[in-house]
PDB file of C-alpha atoms in Angstrom:
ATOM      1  CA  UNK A 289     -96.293 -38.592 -55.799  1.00 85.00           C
ATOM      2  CA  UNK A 290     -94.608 -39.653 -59.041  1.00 87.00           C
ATOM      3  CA  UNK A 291     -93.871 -42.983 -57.701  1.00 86.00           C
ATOM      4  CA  UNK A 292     -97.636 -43.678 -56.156  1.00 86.00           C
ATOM      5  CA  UNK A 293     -99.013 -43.001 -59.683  1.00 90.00           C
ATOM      6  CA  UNK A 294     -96.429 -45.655 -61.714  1.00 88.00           C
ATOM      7  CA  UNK A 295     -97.393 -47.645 -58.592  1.00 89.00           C
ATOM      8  CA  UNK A 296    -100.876 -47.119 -58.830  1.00 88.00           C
ATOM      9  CA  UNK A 297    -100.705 -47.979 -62.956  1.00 89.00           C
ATOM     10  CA  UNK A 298     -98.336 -51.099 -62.383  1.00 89.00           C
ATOM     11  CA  UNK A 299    -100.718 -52.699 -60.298  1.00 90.00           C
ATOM     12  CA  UNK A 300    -103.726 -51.928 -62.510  1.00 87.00           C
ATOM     13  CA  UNK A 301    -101.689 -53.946 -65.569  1.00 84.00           C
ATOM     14  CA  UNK A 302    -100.516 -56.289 -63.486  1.00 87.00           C
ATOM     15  CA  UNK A 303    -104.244 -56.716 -62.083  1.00 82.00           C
ATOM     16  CA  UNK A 304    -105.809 -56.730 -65.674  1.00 82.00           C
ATOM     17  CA  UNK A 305    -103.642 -58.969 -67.244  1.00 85.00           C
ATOM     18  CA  UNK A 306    -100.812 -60.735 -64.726  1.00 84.00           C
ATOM     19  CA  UNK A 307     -97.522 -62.660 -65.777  1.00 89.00           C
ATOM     20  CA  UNK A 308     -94.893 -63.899 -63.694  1.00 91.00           C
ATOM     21  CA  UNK A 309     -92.353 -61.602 -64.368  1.00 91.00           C
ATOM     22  CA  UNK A 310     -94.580 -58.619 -64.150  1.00 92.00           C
ATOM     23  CA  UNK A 311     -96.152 -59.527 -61.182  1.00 93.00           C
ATOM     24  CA  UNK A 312     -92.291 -60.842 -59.141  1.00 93.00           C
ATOM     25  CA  UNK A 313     -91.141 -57.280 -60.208  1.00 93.00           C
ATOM     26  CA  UNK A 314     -93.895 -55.394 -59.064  1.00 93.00           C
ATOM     27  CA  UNK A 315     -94.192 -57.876 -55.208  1.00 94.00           C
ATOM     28  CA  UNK A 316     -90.178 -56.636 -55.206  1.00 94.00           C
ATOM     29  CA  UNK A 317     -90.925 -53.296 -55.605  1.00 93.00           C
ATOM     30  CA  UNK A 318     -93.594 -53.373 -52.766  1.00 94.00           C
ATOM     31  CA  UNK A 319     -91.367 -55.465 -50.838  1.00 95.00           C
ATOM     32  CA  UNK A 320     -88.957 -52.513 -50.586  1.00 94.00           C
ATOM     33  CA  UNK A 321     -91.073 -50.052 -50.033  1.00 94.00           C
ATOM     34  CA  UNK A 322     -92.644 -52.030 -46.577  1.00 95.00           C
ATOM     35  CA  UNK A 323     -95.794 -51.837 -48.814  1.00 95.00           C
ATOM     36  CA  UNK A 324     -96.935 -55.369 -47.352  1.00 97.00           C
ATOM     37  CA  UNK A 325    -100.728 -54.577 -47.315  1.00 97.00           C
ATOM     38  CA  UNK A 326    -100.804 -53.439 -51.046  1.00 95.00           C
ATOM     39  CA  UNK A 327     -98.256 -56.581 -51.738  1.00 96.00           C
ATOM     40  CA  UNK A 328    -101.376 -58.654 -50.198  1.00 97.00           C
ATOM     41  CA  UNK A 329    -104.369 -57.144 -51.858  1.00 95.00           C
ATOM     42  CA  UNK A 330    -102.484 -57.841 -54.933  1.00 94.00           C
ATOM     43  CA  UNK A 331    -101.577 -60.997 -54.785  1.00 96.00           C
ATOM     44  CA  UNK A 332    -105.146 -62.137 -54.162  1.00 95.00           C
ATOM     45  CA  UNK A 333    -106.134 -60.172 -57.730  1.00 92.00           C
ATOM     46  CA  UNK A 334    -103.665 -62.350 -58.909  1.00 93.00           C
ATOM     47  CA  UNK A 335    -104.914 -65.378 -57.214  1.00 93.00           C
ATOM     48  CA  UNK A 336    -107.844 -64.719 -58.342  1.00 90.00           C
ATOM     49  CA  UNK A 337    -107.596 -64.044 -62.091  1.00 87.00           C
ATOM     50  CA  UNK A 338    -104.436 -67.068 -62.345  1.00 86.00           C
ATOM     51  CA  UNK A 339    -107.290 -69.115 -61.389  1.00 78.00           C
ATOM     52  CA  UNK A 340    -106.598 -73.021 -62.443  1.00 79.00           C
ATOM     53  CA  UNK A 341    -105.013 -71.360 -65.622  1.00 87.00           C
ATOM     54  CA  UNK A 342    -101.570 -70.495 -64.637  1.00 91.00           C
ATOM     55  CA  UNK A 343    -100.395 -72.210 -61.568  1.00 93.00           C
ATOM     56  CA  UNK A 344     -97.152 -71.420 -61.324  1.00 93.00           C
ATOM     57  CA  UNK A 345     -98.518 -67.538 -61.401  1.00 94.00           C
ATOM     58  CA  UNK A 346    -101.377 -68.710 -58.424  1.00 95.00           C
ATOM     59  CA  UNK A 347     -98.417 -69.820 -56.289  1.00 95.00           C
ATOM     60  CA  UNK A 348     -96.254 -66.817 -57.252  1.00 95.00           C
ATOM     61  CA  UNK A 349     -98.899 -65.005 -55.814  1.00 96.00           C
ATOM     62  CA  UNK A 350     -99.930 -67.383 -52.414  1.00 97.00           C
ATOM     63  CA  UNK A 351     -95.889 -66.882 -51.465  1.00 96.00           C
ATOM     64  CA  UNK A 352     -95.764 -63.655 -51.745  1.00 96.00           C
ATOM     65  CA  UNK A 353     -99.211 -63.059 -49.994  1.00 97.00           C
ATOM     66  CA  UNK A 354     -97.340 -65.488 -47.426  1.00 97.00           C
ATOM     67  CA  UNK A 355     -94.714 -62.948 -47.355  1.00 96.00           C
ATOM     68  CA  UNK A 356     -96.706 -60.163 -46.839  1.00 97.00           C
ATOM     69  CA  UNK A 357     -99.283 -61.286 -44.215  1.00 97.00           C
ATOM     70  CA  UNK A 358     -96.364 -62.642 -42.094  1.00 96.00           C
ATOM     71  CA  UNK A 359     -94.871 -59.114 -42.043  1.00 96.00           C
ATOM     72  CA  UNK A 360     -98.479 -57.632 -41.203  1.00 97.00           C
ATOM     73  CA  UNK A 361     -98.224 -60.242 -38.110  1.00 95.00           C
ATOM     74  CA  UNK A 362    -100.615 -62.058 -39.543  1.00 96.00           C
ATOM     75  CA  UNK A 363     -99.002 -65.520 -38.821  1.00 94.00           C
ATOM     76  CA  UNK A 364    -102.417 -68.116 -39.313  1.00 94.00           C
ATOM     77  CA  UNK A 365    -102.965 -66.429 -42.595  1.00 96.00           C
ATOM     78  CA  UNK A 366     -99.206 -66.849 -43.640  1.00 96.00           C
ATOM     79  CA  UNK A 367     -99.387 -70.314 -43.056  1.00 94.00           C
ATOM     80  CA  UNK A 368    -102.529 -70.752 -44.464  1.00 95.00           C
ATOM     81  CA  UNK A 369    -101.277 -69.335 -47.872  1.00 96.00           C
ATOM     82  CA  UNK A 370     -98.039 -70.635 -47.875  1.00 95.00           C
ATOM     83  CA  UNK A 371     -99.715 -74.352 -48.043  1.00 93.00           C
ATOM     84  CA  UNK A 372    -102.177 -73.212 -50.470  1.00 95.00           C
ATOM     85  CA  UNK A 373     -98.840 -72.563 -52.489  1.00 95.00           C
ATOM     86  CA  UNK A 374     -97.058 -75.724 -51.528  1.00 92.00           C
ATOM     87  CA  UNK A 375    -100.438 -77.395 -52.254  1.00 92.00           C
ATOM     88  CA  UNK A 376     -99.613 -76.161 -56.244  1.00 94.00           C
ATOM     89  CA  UNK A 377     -95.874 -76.283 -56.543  1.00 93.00           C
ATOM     90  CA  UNK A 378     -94.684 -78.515 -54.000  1.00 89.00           C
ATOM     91  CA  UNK A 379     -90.809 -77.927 -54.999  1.00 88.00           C
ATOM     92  CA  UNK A 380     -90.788 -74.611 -55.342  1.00 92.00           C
ATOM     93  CA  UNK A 381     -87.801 -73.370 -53.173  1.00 92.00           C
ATOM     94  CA  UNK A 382     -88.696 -70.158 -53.586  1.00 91.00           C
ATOM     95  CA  UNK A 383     -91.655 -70.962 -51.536  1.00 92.00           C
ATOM     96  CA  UNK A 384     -90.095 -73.064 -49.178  1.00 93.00           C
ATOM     97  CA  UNK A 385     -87.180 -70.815 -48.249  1.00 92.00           C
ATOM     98  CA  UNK A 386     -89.436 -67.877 -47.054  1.00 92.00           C
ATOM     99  CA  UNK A 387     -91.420 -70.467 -44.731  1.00 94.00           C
ATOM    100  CA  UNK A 388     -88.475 -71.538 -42.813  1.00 93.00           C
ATOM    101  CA  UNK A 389     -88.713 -68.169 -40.851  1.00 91.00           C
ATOM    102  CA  UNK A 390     -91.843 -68.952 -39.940  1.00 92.00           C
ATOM    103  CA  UNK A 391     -91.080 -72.047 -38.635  1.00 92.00           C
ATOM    104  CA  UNK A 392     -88.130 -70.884 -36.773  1.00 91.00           C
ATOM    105  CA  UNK A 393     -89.967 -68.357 -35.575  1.00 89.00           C
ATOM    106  CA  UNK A 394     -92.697 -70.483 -34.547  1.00 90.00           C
ATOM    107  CA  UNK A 395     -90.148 -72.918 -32.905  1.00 91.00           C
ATOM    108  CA  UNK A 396     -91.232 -75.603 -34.909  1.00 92.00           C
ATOM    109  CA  UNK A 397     -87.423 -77.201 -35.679  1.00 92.00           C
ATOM    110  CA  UNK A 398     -88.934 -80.415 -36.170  1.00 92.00           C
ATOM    111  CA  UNK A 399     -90.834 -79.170 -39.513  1.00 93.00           C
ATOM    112  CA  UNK A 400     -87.910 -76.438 -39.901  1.00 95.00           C
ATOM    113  CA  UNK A 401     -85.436 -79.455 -40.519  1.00 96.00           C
ATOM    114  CA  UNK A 402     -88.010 -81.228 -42.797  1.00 94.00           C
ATOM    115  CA  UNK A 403     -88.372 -78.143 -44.851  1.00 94.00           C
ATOM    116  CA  UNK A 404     -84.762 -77.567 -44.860  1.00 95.00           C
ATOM    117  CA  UNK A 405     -83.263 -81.166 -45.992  1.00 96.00           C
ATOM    118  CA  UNK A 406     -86.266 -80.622 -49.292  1.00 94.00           C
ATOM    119  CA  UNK A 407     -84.337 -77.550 -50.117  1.00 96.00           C
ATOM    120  CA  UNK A 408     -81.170 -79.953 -50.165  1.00 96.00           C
ATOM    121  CA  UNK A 409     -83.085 -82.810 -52.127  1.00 95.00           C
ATOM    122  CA  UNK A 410     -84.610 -80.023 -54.713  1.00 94.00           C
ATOM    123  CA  UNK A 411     -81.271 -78.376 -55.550  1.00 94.00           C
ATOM    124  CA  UNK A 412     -78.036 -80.788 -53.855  1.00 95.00           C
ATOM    125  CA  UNK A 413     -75.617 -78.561 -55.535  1.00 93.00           C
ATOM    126  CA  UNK A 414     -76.535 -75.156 -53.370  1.00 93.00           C
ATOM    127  CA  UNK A 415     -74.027 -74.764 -50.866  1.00 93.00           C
ATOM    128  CA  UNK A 416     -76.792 -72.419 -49.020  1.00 93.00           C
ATOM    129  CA  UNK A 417     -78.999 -75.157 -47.936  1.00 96.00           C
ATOM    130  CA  UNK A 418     -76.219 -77.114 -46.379  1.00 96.00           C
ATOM    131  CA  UNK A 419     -76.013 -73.810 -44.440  1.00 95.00           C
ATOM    132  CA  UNK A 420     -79.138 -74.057 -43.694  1.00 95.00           C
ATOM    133  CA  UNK A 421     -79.787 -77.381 -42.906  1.00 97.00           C
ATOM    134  CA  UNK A 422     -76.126 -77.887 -40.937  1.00 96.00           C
ATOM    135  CA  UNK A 423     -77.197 -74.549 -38.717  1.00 95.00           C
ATOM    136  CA  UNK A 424     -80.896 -76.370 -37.656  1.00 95.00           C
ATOM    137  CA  UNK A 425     -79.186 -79.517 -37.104  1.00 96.00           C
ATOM    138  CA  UNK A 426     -76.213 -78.215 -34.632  1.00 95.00           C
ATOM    139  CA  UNK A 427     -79.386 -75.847 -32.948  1.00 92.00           C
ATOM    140  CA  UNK A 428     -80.907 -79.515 -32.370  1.00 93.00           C
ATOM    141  CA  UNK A 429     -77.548 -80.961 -31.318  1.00 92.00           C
ATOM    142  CA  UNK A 430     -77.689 -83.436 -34.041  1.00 94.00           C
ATOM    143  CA  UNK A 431     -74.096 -83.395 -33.919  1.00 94.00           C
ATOM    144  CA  UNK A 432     -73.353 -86.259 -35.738  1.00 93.00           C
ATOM    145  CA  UNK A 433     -75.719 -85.686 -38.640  1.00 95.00           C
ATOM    146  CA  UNK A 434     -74.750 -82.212 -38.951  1.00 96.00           C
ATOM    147  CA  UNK A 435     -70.902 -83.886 -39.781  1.00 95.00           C
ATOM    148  CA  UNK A 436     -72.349 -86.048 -41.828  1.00 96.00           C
ATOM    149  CA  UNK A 437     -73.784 -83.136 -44.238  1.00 96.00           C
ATOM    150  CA  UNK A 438     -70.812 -80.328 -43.263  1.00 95.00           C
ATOM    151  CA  UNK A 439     -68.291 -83.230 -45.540  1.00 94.00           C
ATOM    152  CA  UNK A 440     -70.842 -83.222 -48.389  1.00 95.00           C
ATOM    153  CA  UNK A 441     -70.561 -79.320 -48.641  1.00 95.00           C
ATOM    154  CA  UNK A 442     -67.124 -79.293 -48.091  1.00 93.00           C
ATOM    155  CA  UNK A 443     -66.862 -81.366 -51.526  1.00 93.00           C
ATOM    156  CA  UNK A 444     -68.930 -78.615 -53.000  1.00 91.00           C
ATOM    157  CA  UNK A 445     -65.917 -76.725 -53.393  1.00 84.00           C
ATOM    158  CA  UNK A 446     -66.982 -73.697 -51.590  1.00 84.00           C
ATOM    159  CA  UNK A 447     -65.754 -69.973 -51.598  1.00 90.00           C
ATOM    160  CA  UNK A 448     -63.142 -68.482 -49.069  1.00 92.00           C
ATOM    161  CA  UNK A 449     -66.419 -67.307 -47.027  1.00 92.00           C
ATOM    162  CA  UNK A 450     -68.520 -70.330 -47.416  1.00 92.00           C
ATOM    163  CA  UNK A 451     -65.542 -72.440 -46.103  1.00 92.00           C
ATOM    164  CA  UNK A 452     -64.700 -69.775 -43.027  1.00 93.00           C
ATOM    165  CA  UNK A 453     -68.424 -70.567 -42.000  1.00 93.00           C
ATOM    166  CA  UNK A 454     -68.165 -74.456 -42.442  1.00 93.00           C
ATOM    167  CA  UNK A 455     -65.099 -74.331 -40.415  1.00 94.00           C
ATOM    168  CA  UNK A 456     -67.412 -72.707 -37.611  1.00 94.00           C
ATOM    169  CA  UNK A 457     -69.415 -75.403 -37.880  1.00 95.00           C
ATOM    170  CA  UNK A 458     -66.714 -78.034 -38.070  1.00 94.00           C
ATOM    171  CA  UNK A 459     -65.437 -76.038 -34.537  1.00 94.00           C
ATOM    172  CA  UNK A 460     -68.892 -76.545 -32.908  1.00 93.00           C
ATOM    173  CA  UNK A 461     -69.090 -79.946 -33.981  1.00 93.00           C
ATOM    174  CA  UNK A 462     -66.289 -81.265 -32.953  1.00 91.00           C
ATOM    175  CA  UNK A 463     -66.265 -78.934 -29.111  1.00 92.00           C
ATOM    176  CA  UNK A 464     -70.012 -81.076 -28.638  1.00 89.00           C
ATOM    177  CA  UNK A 465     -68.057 -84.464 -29.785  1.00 82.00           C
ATOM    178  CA  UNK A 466     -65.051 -83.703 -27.428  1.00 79.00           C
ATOM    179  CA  UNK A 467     -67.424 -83.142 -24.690  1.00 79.00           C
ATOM    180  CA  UNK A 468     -69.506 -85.909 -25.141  1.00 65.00           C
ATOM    181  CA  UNK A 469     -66.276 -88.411 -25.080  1.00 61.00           C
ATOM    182  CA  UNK A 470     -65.110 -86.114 -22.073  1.00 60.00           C
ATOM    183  CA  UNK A 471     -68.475 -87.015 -20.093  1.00 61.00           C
ATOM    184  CA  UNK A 472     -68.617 -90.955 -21.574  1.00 58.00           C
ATOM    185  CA  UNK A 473     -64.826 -91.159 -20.051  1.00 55.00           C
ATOM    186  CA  UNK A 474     -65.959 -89.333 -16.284  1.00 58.00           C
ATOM    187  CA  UNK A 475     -68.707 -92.382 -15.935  1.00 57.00           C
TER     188      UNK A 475
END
């Protein structure tokens, strides 16, 4: 009860007069508690009174309302607010890393690769989006690519985990490029 009245008052400041900060703690907190259709009704206050004032705040808001309506199953209106968002901060890999599960989801690789090689231009030192990217490119069998960009985050000098997963990678890559010189030599 105690926590659906502090609830109840955090979204009333955060309605009345929104920041950033304010308003990412308060989507968290909603996040966590599966509170998706509160986390949406919120971020359209936000929306709302961000205005053309505070953009980064406005697409703060259309991500997480992104977030939220995909978890409602709401999948158009996802979409739709995630490029509202993109449409304001077109870098903003916070807003780009949530839409990749949509797009997986949605088996569209061919976008899913796009958005994951930005990630890589926006931020080339995050061994995390050579993850990414490298997974979506051996899922494609883009074997040859996905070498291509497992050496760059090699050179990244990744942790003791990070390099057990690009040697999985490295395995897979190199099983597709034996069998591909095993069926070129059986012509």
């Amino acid at each position: 009860k105690k926590r659906d009245e502090s609830l109840k008052l955090a979204k009333e400041l955060v309605s009345q007069s929104p920041s950033e900060i304010s308003f990412a703690r308060l989507a968290n907190t909603l996040i966590e508690l599966d509170r998706y259709a509160e986390l949406s009704s919120l971020s359209d206050q936000v929306c709302q009174s961000a205005g053309g004032q505070h953009p980064k705040l406005k697409a703060l808001a259309l991500r997480n309302k992104a977030v939220a309506e995909k978890q409602l199953g709401n999948i158009d209106s996802a979409v739709a607010a995630f490029n509202e968002a993109f449409a304001i901060a077109p870098g903003d890999e916070n807003i780009l890393k949530p839409y990749l599960t949509i797009l997986e989801e949605q088996g569209k690789y061919s976008e899913y690769l796009d958005v994951a090689k930005r990630l890589i231009e926006i931020d080339p030192a995050d061994f995390t989006y050579y993850r990414i990217y490298i997974a979506a490119l051996i899922k494609q069998q883009r074997f040859s690519e996905a070498d291509k960009y497992l050496e760059i985050a090699k050179s990244l000098s990744p942790s003791p985990l990070e390099e057990s997963v690009l040697m999985q990678y490295e395995k897979v890559i190199r099983a597709a490029a034996n069998i591909s010189i095993n069926t070129d030599a059986a012509r």
